[in-house]
Short mmCIF file of C-alpha atoms in Angstrom, two decimals:
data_model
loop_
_atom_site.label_atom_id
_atom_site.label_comp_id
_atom_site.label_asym_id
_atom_site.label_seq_id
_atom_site.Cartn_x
_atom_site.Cartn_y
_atom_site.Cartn_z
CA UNK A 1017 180.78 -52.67 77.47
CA UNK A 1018 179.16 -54.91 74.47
CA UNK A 1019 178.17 -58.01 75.37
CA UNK A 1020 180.55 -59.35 72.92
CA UNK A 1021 183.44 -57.32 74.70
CA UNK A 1022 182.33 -58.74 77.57
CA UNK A 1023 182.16 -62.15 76.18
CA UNK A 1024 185.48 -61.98 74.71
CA UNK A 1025 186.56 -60.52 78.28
CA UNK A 1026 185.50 -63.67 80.05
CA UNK A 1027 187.27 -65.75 77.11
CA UNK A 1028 190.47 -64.63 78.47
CA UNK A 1029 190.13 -66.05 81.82
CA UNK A 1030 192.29 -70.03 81.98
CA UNK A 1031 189.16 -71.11 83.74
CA UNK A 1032 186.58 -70.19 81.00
CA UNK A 1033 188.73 -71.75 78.89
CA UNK A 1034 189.30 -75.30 80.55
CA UNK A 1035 185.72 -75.05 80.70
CA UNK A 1036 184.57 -74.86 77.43
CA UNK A 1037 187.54 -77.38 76.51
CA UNK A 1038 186.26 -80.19 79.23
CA UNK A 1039 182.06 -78.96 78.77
CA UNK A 1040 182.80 -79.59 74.82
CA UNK A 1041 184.54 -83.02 75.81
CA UNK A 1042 182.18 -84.09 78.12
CA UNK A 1043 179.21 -83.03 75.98
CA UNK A 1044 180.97 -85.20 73.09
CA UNK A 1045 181.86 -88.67 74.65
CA UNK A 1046 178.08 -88.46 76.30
CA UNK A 1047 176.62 -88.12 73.12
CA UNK A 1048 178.48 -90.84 71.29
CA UNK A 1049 177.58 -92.95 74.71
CA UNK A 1050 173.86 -91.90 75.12
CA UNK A 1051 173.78 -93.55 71.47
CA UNK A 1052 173.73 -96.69 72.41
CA UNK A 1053 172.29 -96.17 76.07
CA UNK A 1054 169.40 -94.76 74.09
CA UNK A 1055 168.72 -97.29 71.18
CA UNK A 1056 169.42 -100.32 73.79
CA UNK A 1057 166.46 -98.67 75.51
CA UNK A 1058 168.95 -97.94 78.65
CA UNK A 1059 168.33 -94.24 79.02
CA UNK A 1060 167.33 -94.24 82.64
CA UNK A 1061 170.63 -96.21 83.53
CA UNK A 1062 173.01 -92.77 83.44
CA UNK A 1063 170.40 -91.23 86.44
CA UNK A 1064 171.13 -94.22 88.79
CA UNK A 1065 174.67 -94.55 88.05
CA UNK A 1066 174.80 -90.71 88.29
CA UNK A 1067 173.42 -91.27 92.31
CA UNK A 1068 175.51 -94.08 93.15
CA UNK A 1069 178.28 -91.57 92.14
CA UNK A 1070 176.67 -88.89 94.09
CA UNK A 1071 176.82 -91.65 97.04
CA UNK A 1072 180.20 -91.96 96.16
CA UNK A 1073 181.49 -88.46 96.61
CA UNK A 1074 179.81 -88.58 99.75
CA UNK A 1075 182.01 -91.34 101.38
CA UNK A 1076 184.96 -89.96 99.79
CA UNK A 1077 184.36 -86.69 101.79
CA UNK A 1078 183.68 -88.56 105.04
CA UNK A 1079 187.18 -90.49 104.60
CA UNK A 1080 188.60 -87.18 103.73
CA UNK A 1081 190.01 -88.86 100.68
CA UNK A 1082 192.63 -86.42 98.89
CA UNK A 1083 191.17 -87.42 95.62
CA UNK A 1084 187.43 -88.35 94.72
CA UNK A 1085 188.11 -89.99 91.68
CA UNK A 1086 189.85 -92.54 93.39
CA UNK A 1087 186.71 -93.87 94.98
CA UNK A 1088 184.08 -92.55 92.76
CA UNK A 1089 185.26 -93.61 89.51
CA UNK A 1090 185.99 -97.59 90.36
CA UNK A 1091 182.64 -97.73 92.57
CA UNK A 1092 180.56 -96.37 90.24
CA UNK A 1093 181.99 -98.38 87.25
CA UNK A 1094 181.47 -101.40 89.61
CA UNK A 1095 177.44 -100.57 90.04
CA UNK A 1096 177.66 -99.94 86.31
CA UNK A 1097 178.78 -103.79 85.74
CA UNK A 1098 176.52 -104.83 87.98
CA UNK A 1099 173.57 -103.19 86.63
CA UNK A 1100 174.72 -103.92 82.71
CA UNK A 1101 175.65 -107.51 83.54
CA UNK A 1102 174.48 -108.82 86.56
CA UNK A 1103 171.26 -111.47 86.42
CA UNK A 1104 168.12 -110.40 85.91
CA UNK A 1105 167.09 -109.22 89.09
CA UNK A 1106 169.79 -106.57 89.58
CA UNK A 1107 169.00 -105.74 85.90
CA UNK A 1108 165.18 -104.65 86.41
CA UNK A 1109 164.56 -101.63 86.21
CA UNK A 1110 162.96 -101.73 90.02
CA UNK A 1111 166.09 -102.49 90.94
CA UNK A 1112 168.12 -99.72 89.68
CA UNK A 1113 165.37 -97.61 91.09
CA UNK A 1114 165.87 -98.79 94.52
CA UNK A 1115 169.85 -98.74 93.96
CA UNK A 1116 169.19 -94.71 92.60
CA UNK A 1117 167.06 -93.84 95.82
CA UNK A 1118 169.27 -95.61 98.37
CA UNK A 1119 172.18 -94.14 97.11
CA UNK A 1120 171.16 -90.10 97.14
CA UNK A 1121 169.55 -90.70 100.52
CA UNK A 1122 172.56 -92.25 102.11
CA UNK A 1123 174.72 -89.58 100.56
CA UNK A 1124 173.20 -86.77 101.51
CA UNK A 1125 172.70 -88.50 105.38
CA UNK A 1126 176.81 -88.89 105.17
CA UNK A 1127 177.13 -85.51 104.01
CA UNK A 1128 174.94 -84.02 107.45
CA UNK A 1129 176.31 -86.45 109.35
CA UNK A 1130 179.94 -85.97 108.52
CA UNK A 1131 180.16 -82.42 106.89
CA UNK A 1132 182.95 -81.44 104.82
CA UNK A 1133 185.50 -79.21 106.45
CA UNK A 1134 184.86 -75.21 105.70
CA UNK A 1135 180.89 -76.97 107.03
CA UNK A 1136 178.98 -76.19 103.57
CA UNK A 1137 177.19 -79.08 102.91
CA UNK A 1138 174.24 -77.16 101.26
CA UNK A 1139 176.62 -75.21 98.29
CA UNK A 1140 178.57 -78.83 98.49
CA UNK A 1141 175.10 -81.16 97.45
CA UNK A 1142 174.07 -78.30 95.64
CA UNK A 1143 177.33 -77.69 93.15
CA UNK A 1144 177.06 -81.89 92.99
CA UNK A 1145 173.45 -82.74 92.25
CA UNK A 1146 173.10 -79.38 89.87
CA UNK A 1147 176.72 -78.56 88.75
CA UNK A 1148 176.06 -74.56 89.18
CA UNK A 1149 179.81 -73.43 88.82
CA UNK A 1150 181.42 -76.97 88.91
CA UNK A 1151 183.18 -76.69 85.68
CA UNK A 1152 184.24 -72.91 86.18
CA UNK A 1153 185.92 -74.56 89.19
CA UNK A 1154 188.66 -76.91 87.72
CA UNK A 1155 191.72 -77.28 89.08
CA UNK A 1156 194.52 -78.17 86.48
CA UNK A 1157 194.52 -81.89 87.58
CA UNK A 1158 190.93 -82.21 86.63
CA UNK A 1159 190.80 -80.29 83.58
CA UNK A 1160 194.03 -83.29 81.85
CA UNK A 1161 192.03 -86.19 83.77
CA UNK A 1162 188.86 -85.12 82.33
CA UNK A 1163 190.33 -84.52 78.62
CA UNK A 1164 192.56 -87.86 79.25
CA UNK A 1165 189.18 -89.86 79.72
CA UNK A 1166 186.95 -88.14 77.52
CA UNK A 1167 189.81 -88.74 74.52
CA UNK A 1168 190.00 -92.95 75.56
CA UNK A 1169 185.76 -92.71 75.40
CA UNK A 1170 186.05 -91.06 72.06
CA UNK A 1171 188.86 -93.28 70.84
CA UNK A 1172 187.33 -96.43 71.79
CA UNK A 1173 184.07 -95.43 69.89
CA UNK A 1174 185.95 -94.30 66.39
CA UNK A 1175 188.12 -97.72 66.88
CA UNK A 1176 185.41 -99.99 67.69
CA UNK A 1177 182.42 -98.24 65.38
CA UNK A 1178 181.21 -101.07 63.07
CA UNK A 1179 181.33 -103.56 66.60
CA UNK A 1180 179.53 -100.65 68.66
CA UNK A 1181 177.16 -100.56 65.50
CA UNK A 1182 176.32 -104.30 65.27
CA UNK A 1183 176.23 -104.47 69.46
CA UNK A 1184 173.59 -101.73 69.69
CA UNK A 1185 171.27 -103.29 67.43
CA UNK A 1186 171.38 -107.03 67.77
CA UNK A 1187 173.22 -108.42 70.71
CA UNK A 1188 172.29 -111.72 70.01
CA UNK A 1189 173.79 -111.75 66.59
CA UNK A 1190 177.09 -110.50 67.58
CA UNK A 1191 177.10 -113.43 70.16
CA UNK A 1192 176.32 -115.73 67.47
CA UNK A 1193 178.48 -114.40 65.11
CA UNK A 1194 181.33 -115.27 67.72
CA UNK A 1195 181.45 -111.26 69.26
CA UNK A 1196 182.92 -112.00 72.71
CA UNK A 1197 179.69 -110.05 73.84
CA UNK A 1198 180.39 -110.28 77.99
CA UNK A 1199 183.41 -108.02 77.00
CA UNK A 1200 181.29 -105.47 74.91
CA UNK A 1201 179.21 -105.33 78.02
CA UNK A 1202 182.20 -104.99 80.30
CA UNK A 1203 183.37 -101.61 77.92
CA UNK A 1204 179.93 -100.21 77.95
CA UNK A 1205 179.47 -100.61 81.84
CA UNK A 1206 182.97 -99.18 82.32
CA UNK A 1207 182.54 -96.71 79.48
CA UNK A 1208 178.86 -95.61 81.29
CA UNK A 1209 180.54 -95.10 84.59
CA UNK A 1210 183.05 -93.01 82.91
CA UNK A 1211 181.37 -90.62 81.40
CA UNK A 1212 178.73 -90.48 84.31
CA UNK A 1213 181.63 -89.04 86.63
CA UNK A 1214 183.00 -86.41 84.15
CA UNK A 1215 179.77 -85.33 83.47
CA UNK A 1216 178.67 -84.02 86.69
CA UNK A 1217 181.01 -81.59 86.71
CA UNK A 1218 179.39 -80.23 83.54
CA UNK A 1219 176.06 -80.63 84.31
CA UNK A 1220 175.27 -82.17 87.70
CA UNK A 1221 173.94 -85.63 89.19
CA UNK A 1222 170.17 -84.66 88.57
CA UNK A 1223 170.89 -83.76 85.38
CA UNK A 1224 173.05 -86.02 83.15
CA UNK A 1225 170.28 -88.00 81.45
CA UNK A 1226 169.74 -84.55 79.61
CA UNK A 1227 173.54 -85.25 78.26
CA UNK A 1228 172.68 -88.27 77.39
CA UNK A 1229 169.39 -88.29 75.73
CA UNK A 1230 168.40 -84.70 74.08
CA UNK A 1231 170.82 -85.14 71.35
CA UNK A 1232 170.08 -88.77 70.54
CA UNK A 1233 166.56 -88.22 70.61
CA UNK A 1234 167.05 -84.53 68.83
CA UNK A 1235 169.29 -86.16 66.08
CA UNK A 1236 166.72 -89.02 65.26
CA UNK A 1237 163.74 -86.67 64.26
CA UNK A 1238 165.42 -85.51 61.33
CA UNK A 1239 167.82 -88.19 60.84
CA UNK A 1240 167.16 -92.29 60.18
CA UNK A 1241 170.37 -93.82 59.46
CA UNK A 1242 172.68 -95.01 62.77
CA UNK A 1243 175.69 -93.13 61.47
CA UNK A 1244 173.64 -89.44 61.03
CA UNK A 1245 172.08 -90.02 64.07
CA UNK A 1246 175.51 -90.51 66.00
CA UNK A 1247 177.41 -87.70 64.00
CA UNK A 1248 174.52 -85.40 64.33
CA UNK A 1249 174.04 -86.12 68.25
CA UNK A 1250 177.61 -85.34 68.77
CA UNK A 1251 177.26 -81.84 66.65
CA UNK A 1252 173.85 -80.85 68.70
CA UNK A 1253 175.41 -81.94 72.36
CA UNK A 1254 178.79 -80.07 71.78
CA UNK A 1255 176.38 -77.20 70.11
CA UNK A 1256 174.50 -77.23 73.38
CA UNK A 1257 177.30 -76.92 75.75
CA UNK A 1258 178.97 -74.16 74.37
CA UNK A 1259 176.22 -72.17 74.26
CA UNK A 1260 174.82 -73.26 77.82
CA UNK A 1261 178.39 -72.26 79.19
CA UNK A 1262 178.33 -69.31 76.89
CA UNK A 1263 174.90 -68.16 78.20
CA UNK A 1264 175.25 -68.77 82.00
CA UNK A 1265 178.79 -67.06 81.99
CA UNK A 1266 177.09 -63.59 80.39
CA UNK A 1267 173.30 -64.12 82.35
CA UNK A 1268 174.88 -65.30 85.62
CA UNK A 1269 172.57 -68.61 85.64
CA UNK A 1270 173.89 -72.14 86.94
CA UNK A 1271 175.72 -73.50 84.08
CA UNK A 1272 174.52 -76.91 84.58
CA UNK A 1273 170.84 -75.83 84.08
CA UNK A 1274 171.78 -73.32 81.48
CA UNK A 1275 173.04 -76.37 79.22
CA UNK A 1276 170.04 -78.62 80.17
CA UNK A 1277 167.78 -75.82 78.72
CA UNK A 1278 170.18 -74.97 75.30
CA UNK A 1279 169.00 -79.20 74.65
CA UNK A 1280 165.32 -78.68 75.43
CA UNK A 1281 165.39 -75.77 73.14
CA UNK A 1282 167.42 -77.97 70.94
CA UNK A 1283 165.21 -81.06 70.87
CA UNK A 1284 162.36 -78.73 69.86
CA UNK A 1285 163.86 -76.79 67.38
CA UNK A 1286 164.47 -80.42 65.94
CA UNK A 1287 161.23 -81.53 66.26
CA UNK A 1288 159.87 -78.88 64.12
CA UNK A 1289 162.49 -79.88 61.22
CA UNK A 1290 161.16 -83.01 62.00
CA UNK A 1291 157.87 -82.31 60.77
CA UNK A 1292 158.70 -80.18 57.89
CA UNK A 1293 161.20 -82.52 56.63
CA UNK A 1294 158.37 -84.85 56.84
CA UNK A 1295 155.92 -82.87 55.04
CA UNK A 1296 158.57 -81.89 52.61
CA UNK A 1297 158.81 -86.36 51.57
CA UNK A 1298 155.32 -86.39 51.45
CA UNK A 1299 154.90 -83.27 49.33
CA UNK B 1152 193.18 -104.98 61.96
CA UNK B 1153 192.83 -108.55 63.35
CA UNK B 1154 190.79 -109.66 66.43
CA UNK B 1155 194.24 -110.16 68.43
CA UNK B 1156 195.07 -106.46 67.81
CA UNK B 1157 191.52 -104.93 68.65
CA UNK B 1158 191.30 -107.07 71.73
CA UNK B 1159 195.07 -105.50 72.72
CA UNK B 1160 193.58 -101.95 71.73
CA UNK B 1161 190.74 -102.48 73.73
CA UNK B 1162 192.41 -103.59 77.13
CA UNK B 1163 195.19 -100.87 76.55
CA UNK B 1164 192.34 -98.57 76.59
CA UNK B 1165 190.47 -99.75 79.55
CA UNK B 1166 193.88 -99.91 81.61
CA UNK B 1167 194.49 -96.46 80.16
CA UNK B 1168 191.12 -94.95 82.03
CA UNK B 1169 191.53 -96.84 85.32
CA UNK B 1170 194.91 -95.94 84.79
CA UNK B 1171 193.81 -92.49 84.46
CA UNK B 1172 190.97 -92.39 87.22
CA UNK B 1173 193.65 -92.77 90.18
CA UNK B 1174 195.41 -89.29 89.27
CA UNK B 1175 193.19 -87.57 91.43
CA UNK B 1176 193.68 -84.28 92.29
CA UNK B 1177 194.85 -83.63 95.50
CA UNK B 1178 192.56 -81.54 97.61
CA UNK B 1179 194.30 -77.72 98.56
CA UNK B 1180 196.08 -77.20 101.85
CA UNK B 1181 194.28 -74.33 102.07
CA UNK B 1182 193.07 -73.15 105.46
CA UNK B 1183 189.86 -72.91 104.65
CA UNK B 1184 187.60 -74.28 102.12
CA UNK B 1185 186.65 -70.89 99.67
CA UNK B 1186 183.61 -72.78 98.57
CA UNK B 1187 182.63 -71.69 102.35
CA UNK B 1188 182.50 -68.93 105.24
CA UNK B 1189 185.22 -69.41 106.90
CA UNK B 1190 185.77 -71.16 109.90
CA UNK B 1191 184.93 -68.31 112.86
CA UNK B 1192 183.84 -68.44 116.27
CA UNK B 1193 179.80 -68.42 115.66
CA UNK B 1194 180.56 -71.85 113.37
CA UNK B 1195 181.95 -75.45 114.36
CA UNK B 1196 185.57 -73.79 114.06
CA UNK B 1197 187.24 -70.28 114.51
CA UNK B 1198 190.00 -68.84 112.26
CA UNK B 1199 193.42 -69.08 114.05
CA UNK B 1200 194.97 -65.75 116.06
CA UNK B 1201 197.73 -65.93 113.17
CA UNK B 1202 195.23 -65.22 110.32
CA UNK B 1203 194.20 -62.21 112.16
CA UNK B 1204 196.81 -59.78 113.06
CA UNK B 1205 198.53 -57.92 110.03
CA UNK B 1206 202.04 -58.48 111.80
CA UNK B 1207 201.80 -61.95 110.61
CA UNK B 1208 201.55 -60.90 107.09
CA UNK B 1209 204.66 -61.54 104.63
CA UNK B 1210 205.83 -58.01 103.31
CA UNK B 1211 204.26 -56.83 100.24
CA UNK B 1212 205.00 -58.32 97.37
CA UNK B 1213 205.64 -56.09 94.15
CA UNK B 1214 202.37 -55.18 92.44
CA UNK B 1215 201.88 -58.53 90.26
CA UNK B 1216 201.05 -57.29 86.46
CA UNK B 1217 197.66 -57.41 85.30
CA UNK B 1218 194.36 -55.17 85.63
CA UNK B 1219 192.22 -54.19 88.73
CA UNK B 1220 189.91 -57.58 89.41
CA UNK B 1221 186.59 -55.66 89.56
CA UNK B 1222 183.90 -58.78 90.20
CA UNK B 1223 181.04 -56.22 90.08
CA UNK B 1224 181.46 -55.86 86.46
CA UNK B 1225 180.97 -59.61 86.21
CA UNK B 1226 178.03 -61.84 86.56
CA UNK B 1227 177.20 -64.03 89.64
CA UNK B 1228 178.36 -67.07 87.68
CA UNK B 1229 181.82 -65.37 87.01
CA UNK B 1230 182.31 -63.72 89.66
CA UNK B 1231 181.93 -67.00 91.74
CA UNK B 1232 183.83 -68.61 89.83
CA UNK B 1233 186.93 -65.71 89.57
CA UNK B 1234 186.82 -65.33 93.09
CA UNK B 1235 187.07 -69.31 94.10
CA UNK B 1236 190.26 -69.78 91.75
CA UNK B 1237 191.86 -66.41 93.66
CA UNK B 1238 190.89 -67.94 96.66
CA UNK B 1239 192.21 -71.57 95.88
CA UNK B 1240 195.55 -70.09 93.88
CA UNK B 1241 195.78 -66.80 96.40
CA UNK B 1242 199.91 -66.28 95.46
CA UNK B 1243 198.64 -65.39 91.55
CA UNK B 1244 196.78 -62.60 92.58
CA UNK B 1245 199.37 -60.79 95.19
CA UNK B 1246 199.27 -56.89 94.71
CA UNK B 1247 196.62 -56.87 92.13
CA UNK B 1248 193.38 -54.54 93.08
CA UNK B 1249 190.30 -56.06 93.93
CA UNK B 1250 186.41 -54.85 94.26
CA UNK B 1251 184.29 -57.01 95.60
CA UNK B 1252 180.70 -56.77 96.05
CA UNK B 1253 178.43 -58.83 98.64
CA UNK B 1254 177.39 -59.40 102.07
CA UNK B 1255 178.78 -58.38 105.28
CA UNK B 1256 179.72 -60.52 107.69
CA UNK B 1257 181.85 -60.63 111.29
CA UNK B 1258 182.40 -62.68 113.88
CA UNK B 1259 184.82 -62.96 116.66
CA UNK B 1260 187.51 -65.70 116.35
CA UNK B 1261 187.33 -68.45 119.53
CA UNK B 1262 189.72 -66.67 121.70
CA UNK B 1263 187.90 -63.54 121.36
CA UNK B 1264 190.87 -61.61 120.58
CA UNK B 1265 189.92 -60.33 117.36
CA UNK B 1266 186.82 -59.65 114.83
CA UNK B 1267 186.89 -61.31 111.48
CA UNK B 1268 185.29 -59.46 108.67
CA UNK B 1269 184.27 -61.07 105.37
CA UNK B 1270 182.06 -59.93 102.84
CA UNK B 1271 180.41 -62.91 101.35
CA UNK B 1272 179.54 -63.46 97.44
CA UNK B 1273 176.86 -66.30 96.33
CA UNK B 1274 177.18 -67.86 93.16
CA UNK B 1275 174.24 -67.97 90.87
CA UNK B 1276 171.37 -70.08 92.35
CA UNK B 1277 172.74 -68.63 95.45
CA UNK B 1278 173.22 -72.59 97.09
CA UNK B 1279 177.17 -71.63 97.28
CA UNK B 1280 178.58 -68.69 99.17
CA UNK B 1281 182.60 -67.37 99.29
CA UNK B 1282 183.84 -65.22 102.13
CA UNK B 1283 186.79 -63.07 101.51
CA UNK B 1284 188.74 -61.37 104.24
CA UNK B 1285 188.86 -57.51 104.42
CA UNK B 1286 190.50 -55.54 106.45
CA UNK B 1287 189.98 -51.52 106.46
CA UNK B 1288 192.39 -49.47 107.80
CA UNK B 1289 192.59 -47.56 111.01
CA UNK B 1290 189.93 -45.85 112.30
CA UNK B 1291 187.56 -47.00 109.35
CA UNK B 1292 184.20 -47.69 110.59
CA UNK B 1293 182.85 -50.95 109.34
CA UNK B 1294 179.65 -51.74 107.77
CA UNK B 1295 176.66 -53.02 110.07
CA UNK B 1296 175.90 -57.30 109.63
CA UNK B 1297 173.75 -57.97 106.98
CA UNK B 1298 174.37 -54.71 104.84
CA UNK B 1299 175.70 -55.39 101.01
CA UNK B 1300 179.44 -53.77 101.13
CA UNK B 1301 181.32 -52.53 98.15
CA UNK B 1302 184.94 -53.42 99.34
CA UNK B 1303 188.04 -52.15 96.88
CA UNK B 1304 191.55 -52.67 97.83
CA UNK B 1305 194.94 -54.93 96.65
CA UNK B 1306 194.80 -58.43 97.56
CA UNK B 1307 197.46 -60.10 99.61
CA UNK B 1308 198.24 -63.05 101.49
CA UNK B 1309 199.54 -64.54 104.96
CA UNK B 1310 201.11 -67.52 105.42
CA UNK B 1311 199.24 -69.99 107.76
CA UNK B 1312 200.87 -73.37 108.26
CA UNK B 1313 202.84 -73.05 105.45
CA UNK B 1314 199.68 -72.00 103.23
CA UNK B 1315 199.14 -68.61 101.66
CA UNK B 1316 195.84 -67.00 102.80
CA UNK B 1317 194.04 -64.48 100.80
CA UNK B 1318 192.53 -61.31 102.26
CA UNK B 1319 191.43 -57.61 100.68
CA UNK B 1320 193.96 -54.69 102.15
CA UNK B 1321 191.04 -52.86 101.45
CA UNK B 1322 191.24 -48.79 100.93
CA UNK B 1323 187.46 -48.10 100.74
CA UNK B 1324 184.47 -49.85 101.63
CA UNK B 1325 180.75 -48.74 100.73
CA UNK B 1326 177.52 -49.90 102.27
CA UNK B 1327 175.20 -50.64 98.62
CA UNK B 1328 172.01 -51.71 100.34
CA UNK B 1329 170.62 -52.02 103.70
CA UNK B 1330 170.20 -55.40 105.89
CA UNK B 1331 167.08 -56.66 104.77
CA UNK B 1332 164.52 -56.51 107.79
CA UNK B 1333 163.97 -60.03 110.31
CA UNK B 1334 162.03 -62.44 108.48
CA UNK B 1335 159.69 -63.10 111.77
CA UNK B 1336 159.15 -60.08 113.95
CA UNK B 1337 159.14 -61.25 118.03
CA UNK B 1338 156.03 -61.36 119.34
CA UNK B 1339 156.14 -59.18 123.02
#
């Protein structure tokens, strides 16, 4: 069999396809987000947020919780508020660094401790922190929360754009200008925390920031202007995830890692255009 | 649009993801978690008597349409991933074949009234391991532990408090590759 007949083979299983459905998803609302994570110079926020959530799972399983979500997503956005707009203490960067820490460590204590039933904790805080098959793994539940949340992310960022726009760049302004800027805050910390959660099913705990920054910082080597960068971030991430998923599903590698790679490759194929399209202005 | 209206849109939105964040998806009933070996004597739990003996077993359903699952045509990723959603939605699959390629396994189950075999499939990175249920027929010898089984057969299911349970009716099985030899060798 051709590897296209066996790529359109594994297009016909449901799960392949609620996969690349919630991976594009995903991939798109953490672009749009990691565009203003990334020009507010808050890039390193999605890796503690993505621990605390990691922490999270981890007392869900001990309380045997029927649903994760229901304790992951509202503690996490609550660290995320927290971290956006507590004082300044709990807003160094120290801070989130000892939050980050504290939070893996006790989760993965919690998970020994208490051990899921079935007794994997290994291929449990290994599917979590790296996301190997996590997203071939849906269950139909998952697959409408995760497009339900990822369409409100994407909504509120086409609704709100020029506010979004003016918020990223000067804060102060928007306050001055009479932008009710403790509520901007409040959507970006609750926004963060959102996408955080659905995207360690694509990719993982360890590896979110990837989501986040490669196609921000891919986008703005070629491109200058706030609205290329964001429509060209969202183009490279969804880019990427397809052909991570695409790629693990034919090689057999972890899909999370697959997609973390397609952005590296990404982010240097961009550099390179980068520099020509450089050399081409100054020519 | 006036500040009144985007405010409105804005909460509507935010109540709209909390909203959506307590639809949480129930955890299976399953008997055991697929994402694991199963439950047997030589681990914290053993498989109930029930699971076990064949007589417990709903009659055969009618073959369920659809082609043989062969997972060794797959890669580690998909065949993972294929065999976690048969083992999580087990009454889809009913009466289809099955191959199934991976490592053997057995242990008795806590009363010690009957041996449990499983072949076991990793997924890619090899962190997360499935055990499927075979069970060859009369008189079959099974493989030794540790040897990589090719196991073909129809899948079915029994019915364990009220959940269906998947095992392999398996027709065949094939030893593929030896156990591979003790990593430390006892000193005398």
């Amino acid at each position: 069999m051709s590897m296209w007949q066996t790529l359109v083979h594994y297009l016909s299983f449901p799960f392949v396809q609620h996969a690349l459905v919630v991976g594009v998803l995903v991939a798109l609302s953490a672009s749009l987000l990691g565009t203003v994570l990334v020009l507010r110079r808050l890039s390193h926020i999605g890796d503690g947020l993505s621990h605390v959530a990691f922490g999270a799972m981890a007392i869900a399983t001990v309380m045997q919780l029927s649903g994760d979500m229901l304790l992951v997503l509202p503690l996490t956005m609550l660290f995320s508020i927290l971290l956006l707009q507590g004082n300044r203490r709990a807003r160094g960067d120290a801070s989130l660094a000892m939050l980050s820490v504290s939070a893996l460590a006790v989760g993965y204590i919690l998970f020994n401790l208490f051990p899921p039933r079935g007794g994997n904790v290994s291929g449990d805080v290994c599917t979590t922190l790296f996301g190997s098959t996590a997203i071939l793994t849906l269950s139909r539940q998952e697959v409408w929360l995760s497009i339900g949340l990822s369409a409100v992310v994407v909504g509120l960022f086409a609704v709100f754009y020029r506010h979004i726009f003016a918020f990223t760049f000067d804060a102060d302004f928007c306050a001055a200008s009479g932008f009710k800027l403790r509520l901007y805050n409040l959507a970006l910390a609750v926004v963060t925390a959102t996408v955080i959660v659905l995207a360690m099913n694509l990719v993982g705990s360890l590896l979110i920031t990837a989501l986040l920054v490669f196609p921000v910082v891919s986008a703005m080597r070629v491109y200058h202007s706030f609205r290329a960068v964001t429509l060209c971030a969202a183009v490279f991430s969804v880019t990427a995830a397809l052909l991570g998923i695409l790629l693990s599903i034919l090689a057999g590698t972890p899909v999370g890692a697959t997609i973390v790679a397609a952005d590296m490759l990404g982010f240097i194929l961009f550099c390179a255009l980068g520099v020509l399209k450089e050399r081409g202005t100054k020519a | 649009m006036t500040q009144a209206t985007k405010r409105a849109m804005l909460a509507m939105l935010l109540l709209a993801a909390l909203f959506l964040s307590a639809c949480g998806s129930p955890a299976p009933a399953a008997p055991a978690d697929p994402t694991s070996t199963p439950t047997l004597s030589e681990g914290p739990t053993a498989v109930p008597a029930a699971l076990q003996s064949p007589a417990t077993a709903p009659p055969a359903a009618a073959p369920a349409d659809g082609p043989m699952i062969d997972t060794t045509r797959m890669s580690s990723t998909m065949a993972y991933a294929e065999l976690y959603n048969i083992l999580v939605n087990p009454a889809q699959y009913v009466g289809r074949g099955i191959r199934v390629e991976g490592r053997y396994y057995s242990a008795m189950t806590s009363d010690g009234a009957e041996r449990v075999h499983m072949v076991l499939v990793y997924d890619s990175a090899a962190c997360c391991e499935l055990g499927v249920e075979f069970q060859l027929p009369q008189g079959m010898d099974y493989p030794q532990p540790g040897e990589t089984v090719l196991v073909s057969g129809t899948f079915r299911t029994l019915i364990y408090n009220g959940n269906p349970f998947g095992y392999i009716e398996a027709t065949a099985s094939q030893v593929t590759a030896t156990a591979p030899p003790p990593a430390l060798v006892p000193i005398n």
